[in-house]
Coordinates of C-alpha atoms and ligand atoms in Angstrom, one line a residue:
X615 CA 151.8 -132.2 -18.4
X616 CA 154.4 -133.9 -21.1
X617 CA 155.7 -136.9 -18.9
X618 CA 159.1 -135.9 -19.0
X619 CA 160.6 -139.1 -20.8
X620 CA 158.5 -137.9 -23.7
X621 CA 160.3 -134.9 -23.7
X622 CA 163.0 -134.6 -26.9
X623 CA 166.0 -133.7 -24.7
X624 CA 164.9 -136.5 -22.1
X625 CA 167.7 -138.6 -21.1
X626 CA 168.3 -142.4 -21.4
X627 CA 170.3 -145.1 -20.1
X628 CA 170.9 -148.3 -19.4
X629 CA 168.9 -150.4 -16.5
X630 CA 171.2 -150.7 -14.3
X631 CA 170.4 -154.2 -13.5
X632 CA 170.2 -155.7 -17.3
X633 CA 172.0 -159.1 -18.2
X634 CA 173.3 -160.1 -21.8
X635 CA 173.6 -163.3 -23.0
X636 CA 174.6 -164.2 -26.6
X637 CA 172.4 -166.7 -28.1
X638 CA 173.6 -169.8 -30.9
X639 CA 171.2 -168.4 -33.4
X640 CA 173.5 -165.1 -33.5
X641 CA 170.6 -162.6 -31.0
X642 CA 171.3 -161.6 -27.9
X643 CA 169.5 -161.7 -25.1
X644 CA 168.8 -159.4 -22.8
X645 CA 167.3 -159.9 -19.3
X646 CA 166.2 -156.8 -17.2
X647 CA 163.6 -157.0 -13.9
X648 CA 163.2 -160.5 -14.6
X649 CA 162.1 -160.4 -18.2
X650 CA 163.5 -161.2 -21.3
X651 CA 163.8 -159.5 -24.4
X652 CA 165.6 -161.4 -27.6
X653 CA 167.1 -158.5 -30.2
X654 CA 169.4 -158.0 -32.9
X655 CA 173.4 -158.3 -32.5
X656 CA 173.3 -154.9 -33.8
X657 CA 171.4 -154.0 -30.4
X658 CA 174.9 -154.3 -28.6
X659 CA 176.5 -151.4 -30.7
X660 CA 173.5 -149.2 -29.5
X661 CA 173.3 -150.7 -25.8
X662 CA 177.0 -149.4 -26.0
X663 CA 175.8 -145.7 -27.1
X664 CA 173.6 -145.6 -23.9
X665 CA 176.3 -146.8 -21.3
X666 CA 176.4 -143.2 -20.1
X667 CA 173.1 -141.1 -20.6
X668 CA 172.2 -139.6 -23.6
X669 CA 169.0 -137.9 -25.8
X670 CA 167.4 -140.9 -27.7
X671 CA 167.6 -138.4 -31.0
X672 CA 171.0 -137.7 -30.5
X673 CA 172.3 -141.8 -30.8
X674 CA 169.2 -141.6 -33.2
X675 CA 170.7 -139.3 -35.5
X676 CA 174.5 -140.7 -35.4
X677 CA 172.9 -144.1 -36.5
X678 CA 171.9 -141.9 -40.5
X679 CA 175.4 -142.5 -41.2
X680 CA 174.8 -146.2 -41.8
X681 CA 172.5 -146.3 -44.5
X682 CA 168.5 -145.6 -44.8
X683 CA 167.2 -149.1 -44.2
X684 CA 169.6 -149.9 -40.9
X685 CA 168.4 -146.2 -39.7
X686 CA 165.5 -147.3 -40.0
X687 CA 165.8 -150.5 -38.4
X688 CA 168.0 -149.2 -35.4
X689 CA 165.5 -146.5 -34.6
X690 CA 162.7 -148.9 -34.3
X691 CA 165.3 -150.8 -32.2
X692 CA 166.0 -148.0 -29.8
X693 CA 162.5 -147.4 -29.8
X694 CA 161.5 -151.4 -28.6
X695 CA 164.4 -150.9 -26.2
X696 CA 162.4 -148.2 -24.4
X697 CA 159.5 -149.4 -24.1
X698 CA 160.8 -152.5 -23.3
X699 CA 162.3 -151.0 -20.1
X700 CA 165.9 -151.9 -21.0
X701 CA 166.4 -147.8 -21.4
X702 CA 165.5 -146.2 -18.8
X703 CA 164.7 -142.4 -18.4
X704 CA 167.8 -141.2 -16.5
X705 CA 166.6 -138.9 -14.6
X706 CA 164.0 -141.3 -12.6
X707 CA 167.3 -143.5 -11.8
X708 CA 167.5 -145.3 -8.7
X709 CA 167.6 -143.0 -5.6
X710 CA 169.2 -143.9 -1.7
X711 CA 168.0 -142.3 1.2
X712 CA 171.0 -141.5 3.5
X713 CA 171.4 -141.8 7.3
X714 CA 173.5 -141.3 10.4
X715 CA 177.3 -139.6 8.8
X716 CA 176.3 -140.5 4.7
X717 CA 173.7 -137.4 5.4
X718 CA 175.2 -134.8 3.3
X719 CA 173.7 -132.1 5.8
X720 CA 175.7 -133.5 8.6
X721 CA 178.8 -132.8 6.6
X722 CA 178.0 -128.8 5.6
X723 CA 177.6 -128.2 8.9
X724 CA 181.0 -129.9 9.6
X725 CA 182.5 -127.9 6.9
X726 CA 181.2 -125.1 7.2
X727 CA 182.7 -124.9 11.2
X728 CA 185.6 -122.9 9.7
X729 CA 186.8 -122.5 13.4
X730 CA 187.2 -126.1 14.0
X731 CA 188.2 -127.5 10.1
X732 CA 191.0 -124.9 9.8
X733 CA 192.2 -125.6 13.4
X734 CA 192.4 -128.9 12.6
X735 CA 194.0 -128.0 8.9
X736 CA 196.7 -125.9 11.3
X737 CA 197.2 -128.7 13.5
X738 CA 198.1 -130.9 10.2
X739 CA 200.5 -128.7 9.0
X740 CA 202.0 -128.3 12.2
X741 CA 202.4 -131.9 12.8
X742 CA 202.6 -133.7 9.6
X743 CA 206.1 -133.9 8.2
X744 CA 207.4 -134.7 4.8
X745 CA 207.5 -138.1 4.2
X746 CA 205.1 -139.3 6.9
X747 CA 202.6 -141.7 6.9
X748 CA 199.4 -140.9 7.5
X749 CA 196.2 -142.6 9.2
X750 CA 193.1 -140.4 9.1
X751 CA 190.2 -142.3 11.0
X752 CA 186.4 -141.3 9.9
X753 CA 187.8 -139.2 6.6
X754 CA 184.0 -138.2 6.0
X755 CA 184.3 -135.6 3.0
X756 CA 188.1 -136.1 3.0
X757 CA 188.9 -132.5 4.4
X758 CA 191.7 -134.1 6.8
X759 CA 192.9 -136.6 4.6
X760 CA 193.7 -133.6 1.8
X761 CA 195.2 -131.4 4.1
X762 CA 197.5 -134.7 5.4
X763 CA 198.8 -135.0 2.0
X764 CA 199.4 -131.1 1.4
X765 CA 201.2 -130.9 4.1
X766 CA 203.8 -133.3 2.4
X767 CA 202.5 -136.8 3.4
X768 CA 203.8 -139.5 1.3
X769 CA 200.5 -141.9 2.0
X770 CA 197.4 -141.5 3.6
X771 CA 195.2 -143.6 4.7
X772 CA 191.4 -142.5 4.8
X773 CA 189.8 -144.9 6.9
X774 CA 185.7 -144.5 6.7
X775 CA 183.1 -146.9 7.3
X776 CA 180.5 -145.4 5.7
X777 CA 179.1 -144.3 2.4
X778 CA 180.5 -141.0 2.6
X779 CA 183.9 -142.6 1.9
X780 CA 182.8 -142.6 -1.8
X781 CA 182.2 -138.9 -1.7
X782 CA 186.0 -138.8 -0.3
X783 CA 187.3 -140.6 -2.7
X784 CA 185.8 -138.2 -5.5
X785 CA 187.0 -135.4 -3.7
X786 CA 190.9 -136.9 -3.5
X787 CA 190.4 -137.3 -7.5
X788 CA 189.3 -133.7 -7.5
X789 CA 192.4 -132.3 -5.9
X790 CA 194.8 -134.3 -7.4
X791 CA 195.9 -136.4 -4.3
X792 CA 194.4 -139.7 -4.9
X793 CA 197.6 -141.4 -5.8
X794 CA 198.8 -140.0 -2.7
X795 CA 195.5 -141.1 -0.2
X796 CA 194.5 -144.6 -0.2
X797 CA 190.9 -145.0 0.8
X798 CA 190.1 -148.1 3.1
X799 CA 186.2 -148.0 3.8
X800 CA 186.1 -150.3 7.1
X801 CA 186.0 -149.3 10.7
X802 CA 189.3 -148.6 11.6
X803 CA 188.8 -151.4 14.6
X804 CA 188.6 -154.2 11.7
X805 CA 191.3 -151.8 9.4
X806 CA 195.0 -153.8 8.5
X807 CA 197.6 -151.8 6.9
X808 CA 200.6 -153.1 4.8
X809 CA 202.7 -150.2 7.2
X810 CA 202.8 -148.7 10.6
X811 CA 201.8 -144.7 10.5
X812 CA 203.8 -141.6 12.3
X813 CA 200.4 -139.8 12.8
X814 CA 197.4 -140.6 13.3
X815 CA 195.0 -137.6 12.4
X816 CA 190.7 -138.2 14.1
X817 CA 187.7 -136.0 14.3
X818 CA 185.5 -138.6 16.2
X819 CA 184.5 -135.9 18.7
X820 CA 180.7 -136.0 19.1
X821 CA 178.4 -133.5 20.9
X822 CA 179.1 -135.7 24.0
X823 CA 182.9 -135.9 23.2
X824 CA 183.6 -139.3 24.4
X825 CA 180.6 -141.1 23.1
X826 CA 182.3 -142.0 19.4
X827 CA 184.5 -143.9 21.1
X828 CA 187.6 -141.1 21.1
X829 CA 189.3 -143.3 23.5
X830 CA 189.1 -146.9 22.5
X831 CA 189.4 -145.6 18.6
X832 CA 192.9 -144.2 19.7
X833 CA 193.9 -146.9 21.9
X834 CA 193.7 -149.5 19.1
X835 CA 195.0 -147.4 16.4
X836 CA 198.2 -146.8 19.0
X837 CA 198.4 -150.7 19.1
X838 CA 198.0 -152.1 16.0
X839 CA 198.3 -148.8 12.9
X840 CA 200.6 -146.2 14.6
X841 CA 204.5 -146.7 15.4
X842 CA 205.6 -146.3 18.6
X843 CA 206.4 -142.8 19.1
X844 CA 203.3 -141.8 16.9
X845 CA 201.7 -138.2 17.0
X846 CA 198.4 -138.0 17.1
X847 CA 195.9 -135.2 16.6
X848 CA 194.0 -134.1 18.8
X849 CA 196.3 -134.7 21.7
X850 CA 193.9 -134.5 24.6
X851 CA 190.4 -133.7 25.6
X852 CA 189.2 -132.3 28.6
X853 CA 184.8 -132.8 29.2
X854 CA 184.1 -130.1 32.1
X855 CA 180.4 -129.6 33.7
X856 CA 179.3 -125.7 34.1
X857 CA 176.6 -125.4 36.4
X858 CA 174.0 -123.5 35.4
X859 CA 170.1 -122.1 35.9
X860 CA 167.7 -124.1 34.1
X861 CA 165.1 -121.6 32.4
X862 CA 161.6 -122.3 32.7
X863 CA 161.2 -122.1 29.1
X864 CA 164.1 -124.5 28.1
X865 CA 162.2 -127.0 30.8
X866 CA 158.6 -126.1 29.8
X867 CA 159.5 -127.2 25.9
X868 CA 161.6 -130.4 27.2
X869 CA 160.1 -132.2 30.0
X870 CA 157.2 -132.7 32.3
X871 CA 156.4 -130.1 34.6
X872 CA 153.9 -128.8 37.0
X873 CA 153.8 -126.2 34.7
X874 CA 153.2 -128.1 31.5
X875 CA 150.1 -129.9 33.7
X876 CA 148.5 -127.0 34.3
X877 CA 148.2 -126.7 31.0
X878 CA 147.4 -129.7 29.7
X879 CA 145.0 -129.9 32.7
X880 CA 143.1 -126.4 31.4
X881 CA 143.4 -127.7 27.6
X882 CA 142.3 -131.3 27.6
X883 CA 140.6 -132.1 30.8
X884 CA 143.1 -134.8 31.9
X885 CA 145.3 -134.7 35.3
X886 CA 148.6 -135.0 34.1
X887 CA 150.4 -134.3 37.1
X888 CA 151.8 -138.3 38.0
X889 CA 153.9 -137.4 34.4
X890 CA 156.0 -135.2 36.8
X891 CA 157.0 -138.4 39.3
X892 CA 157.7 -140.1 36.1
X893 CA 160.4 -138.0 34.9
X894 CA 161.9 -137.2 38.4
X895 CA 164.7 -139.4 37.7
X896 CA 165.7 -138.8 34.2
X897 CA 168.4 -136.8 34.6
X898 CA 169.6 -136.2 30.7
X899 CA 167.7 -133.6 28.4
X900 CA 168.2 -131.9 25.1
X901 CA 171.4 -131.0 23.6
X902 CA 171.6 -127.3 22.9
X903 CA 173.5 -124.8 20.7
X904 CA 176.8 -123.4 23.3
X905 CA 175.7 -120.0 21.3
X906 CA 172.1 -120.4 23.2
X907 CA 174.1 -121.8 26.7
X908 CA 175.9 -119.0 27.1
X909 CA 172.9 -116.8 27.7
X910 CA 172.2 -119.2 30.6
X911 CA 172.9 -117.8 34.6
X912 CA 175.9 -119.8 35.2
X913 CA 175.8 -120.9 39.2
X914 CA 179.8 -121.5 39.5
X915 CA 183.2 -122.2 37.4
X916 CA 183.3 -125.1 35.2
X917 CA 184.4 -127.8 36.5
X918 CA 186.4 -130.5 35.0
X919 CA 185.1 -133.9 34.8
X920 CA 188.1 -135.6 32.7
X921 CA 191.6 -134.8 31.2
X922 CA 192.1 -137.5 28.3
X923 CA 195.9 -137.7 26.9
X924 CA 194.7 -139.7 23.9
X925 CA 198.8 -140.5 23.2
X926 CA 198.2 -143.2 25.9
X927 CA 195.0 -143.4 27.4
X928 CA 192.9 -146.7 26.5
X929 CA 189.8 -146.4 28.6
X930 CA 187.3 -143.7 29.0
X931 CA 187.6 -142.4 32.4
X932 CA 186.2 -144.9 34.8
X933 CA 183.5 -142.7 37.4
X934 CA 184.7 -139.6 39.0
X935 CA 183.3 -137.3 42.2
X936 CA 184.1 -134.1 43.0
X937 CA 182.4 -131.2 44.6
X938 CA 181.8 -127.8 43.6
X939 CA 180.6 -124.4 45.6
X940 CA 178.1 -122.4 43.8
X941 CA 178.5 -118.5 43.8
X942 CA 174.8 -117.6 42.6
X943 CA 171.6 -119.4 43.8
X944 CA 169.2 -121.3 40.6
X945 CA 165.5 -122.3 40.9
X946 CA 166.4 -125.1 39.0
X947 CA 169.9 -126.8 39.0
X948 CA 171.6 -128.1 35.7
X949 CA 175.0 -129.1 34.2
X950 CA 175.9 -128.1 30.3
X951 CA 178.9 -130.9 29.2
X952 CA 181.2 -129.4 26.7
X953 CA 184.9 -130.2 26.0
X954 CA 188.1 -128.6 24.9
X955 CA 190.6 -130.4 22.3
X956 CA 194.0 -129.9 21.8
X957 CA 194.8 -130.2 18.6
X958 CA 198.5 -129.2 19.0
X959 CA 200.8 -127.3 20.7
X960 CA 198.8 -123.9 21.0
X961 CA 196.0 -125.2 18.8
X962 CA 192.5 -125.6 20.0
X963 CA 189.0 -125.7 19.7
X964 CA 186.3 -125.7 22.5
X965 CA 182.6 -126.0 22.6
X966 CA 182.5 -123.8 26.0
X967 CA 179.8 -122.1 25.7
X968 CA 181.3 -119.1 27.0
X969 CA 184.1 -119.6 24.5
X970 CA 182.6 -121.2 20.8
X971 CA 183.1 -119.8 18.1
X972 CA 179.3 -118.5 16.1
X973 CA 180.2 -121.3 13.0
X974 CA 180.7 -124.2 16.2
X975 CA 178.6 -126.9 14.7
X976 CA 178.8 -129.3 17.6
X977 CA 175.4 -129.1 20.4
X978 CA 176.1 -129.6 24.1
X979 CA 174.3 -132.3 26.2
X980 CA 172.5 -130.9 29.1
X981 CA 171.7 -132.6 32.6
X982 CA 169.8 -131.6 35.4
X983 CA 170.3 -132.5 39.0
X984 CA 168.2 -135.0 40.7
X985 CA 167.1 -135.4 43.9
X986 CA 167.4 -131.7 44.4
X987 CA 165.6 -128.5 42.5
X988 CA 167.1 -125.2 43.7
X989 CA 170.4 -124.6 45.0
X990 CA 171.8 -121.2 47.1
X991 CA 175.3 -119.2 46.8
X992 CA 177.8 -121.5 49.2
X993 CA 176.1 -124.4 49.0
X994 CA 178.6 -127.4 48.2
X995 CA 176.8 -129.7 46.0
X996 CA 178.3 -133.4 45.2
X997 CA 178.7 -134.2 41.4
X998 CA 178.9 -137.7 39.7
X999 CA 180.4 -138.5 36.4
X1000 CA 180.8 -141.4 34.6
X1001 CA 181.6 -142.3 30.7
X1002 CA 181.9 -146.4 31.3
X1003 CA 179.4 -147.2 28.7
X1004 CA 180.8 -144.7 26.1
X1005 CA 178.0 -141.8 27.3
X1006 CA 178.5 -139.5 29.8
X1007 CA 175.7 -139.3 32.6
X1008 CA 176.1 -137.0 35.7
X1009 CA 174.3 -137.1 38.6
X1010 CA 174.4 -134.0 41.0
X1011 CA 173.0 -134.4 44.5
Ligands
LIG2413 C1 182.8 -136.2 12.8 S1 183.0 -136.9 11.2 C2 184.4 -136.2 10.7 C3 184.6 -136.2 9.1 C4 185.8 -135.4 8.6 N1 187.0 -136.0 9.1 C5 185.8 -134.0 9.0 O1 186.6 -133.6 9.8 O2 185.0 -133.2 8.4 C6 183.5 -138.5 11.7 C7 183.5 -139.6 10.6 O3 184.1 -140.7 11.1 C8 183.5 -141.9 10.7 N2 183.9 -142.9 11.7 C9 183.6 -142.8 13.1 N3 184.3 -143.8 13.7 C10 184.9 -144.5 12.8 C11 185.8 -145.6 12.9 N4 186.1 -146.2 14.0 N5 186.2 -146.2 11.7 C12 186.0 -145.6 10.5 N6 185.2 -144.5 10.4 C13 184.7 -143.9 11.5 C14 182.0 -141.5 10.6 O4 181.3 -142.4 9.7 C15 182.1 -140.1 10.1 O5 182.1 -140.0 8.7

């Protein structure tokens, strides 16, 4: 196999970490990955040519025009210049590996929730007004930001704190909007703006809603980047708790059962059963998919854990009991946590599992009740919620 720098269309480009110094004698100097070459000062009108990346023949060939002996002499040039690593084969450039939101994957999936981006582009338009000002927390690909500004913004703030907020700033150049969207890459808790906002526009919601920090994100935007009768989107969020049947299978794949011993015990000689006593009081499993939830025996209503008016709220809900009757009996008792978000008036999205949309990207969490297995129609079981440290747990009894 032809390495593919040898290759005639291969491209070249500048090391991205070289260093030139000019030298008395009238050479340059040129330092990359702690070495140093000494060329020509005609090097620097072809280090110029490969400032973007190009075919060596093709500056090659634009260097005839000059005469045969400096063709001559620059190609040998160029050539010393590769193999002296100051080119570099463009297409083995330096490569990132990306995690937590500058995953590009994390994004499609966002995007490609049509249910909940164009309910919140809905909400924008309903809410934005001509002339506002704009503070979009966690801007990610840009989506809300954009859709702030088309819907007559005169400045937008896109606060992100992560990589992505390069990506957005591409895409704001793309549309046309950049001298419209001012991109601040900084949590928003460490963000100062020359201005106060008239909306503030979010998508922090995770799978477990409050666990971005929705509520203290809010709460110091409202004090220190919004003015005082601010709108802000979403409005609310309300985190219920449906009781439901935990199958055997969804247990069998996710935690330790007698079941799974059994097993274990036929397959690899080994008595796993104390794994069991373990686990008894983990109460927190896998997220799943609402889409899979729903075909899940639900053992009563939802009930609702929290109702968070994020135009003044600024704590997460401190812990709250309730009680709940269930109408069908379950071998095993669990809880899926999903939320509702009003975006605006009449505008809302909801990862109810009885109620997501098929594009929902978001998961639920799942809990399962400790202290007690099975549960039978009428019986009035005690539920615990609490979100103090910024995750939900529930506890059931
Ligand atoms: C769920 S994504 C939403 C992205 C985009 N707005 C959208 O709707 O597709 C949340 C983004 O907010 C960023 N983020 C979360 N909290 C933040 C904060 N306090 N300050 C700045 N960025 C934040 C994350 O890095 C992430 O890119």
């Amino acid at each position: 196999m032809p390495d593919s720098a040898d290759a005639p269309d291969a491209l070249f480009v500048l090391a991205p970490e070289i260093a030139l110094s000019l030298r008395g004698d009238g050479h340059v100097q040129i330092s990359v990955g702690g070495r140093h070459h000494v060329a020509s000062i005609r090097s620097l009108g072809i280090l110029e040519q490969f400032a973007r990346p190009r075919p060596i023949h093709e500056v090659v060939e634009g260097l005839r025009a000059a005469g045969m002996e400096e063709f001559i002499e620059s190609t040998s040039l160029v050539m010393r210049l590769r193999d002296e690593g100051v080119l570099v084969d463009a297409t083995r450039g330096s490569v990132r590996v990306a995690s937590g939101f500058d995953k590009p994957w994390v994004h499609v999936a966002m995007l490609d929730d049509l249910t909940r981006t164009r309910a919140f582009a809905l909400a924008i338009r309903e809410v934005v007004r001509p002339g506002d000002v704009v503070v979009e927390i966690g801007t990610g690909t840009g989506v809300l930001a954009v859709e702030a500004a088309r819907a007559g913004a005169r400045r937008v703030y896109a606060i992100e704190e992560g990589g992505i907020a390069e990506a957005a700033r591409r895409v704001f150049e793309a549309n046309g909007v950049s001298d419209r969207i001012e991109v601040v890459r900084e949590r928003s808790t460490r963000v100062k703006l020359p201005e106060q906002a008239d909306v503030l526009v979010s998508e922090v919601l995770g799978n477990d809603p409050l666990a971005e920090d929705i509520v203290g994100i809010f709460g110091d935007a409202r004090r220190r980047l919004l003015k005082r009768d601010a709108r802000v989107v979403p409005r609310s969020v309300d985190v219920f708790a449906l009781p439901v049947e935990l199958p055997d299978e969804f247990l069998t794949s996710h935690t330790f059962t007698d079941r799974n011993a059994a097993r274990w015990q036929q397959a690899l000689g080994i008595d796993f059963r104390p794994l069991a006593t373990f686990a008894a009081d983990i109460v927190n499993l896998p997220n799943v998919k609402p889409q899979e939830a729903s075909r899940w025996s639900a053992v009563a209503d939802p009930v609702r854990l929290a109702r968070i008016g994020l135009q003044a709220v600024d704590e997460p809900p401190s812990e709250m009991v309730t009680s709940f009757v269930a109408t069908h009996p379950a071998r095993v008792l669990g809880f899926v946590l999903y939320f509702e978000a009003e975006l605006a008036p009449g505008i809302g999205i909801s990862t109810s599992p009885s109620a997501s949309a098929d594009d929902n990207c978001w998961s639920c969490r799942v809990f399962r009740a400790v202290g007690r297995r099975d549960v039978a129609a009428g019986e009035t079981i005690r539920l615990e919620f609490s979100a103090a440290t910024g995750e939900s747990v529930l506890r059931a009894f």
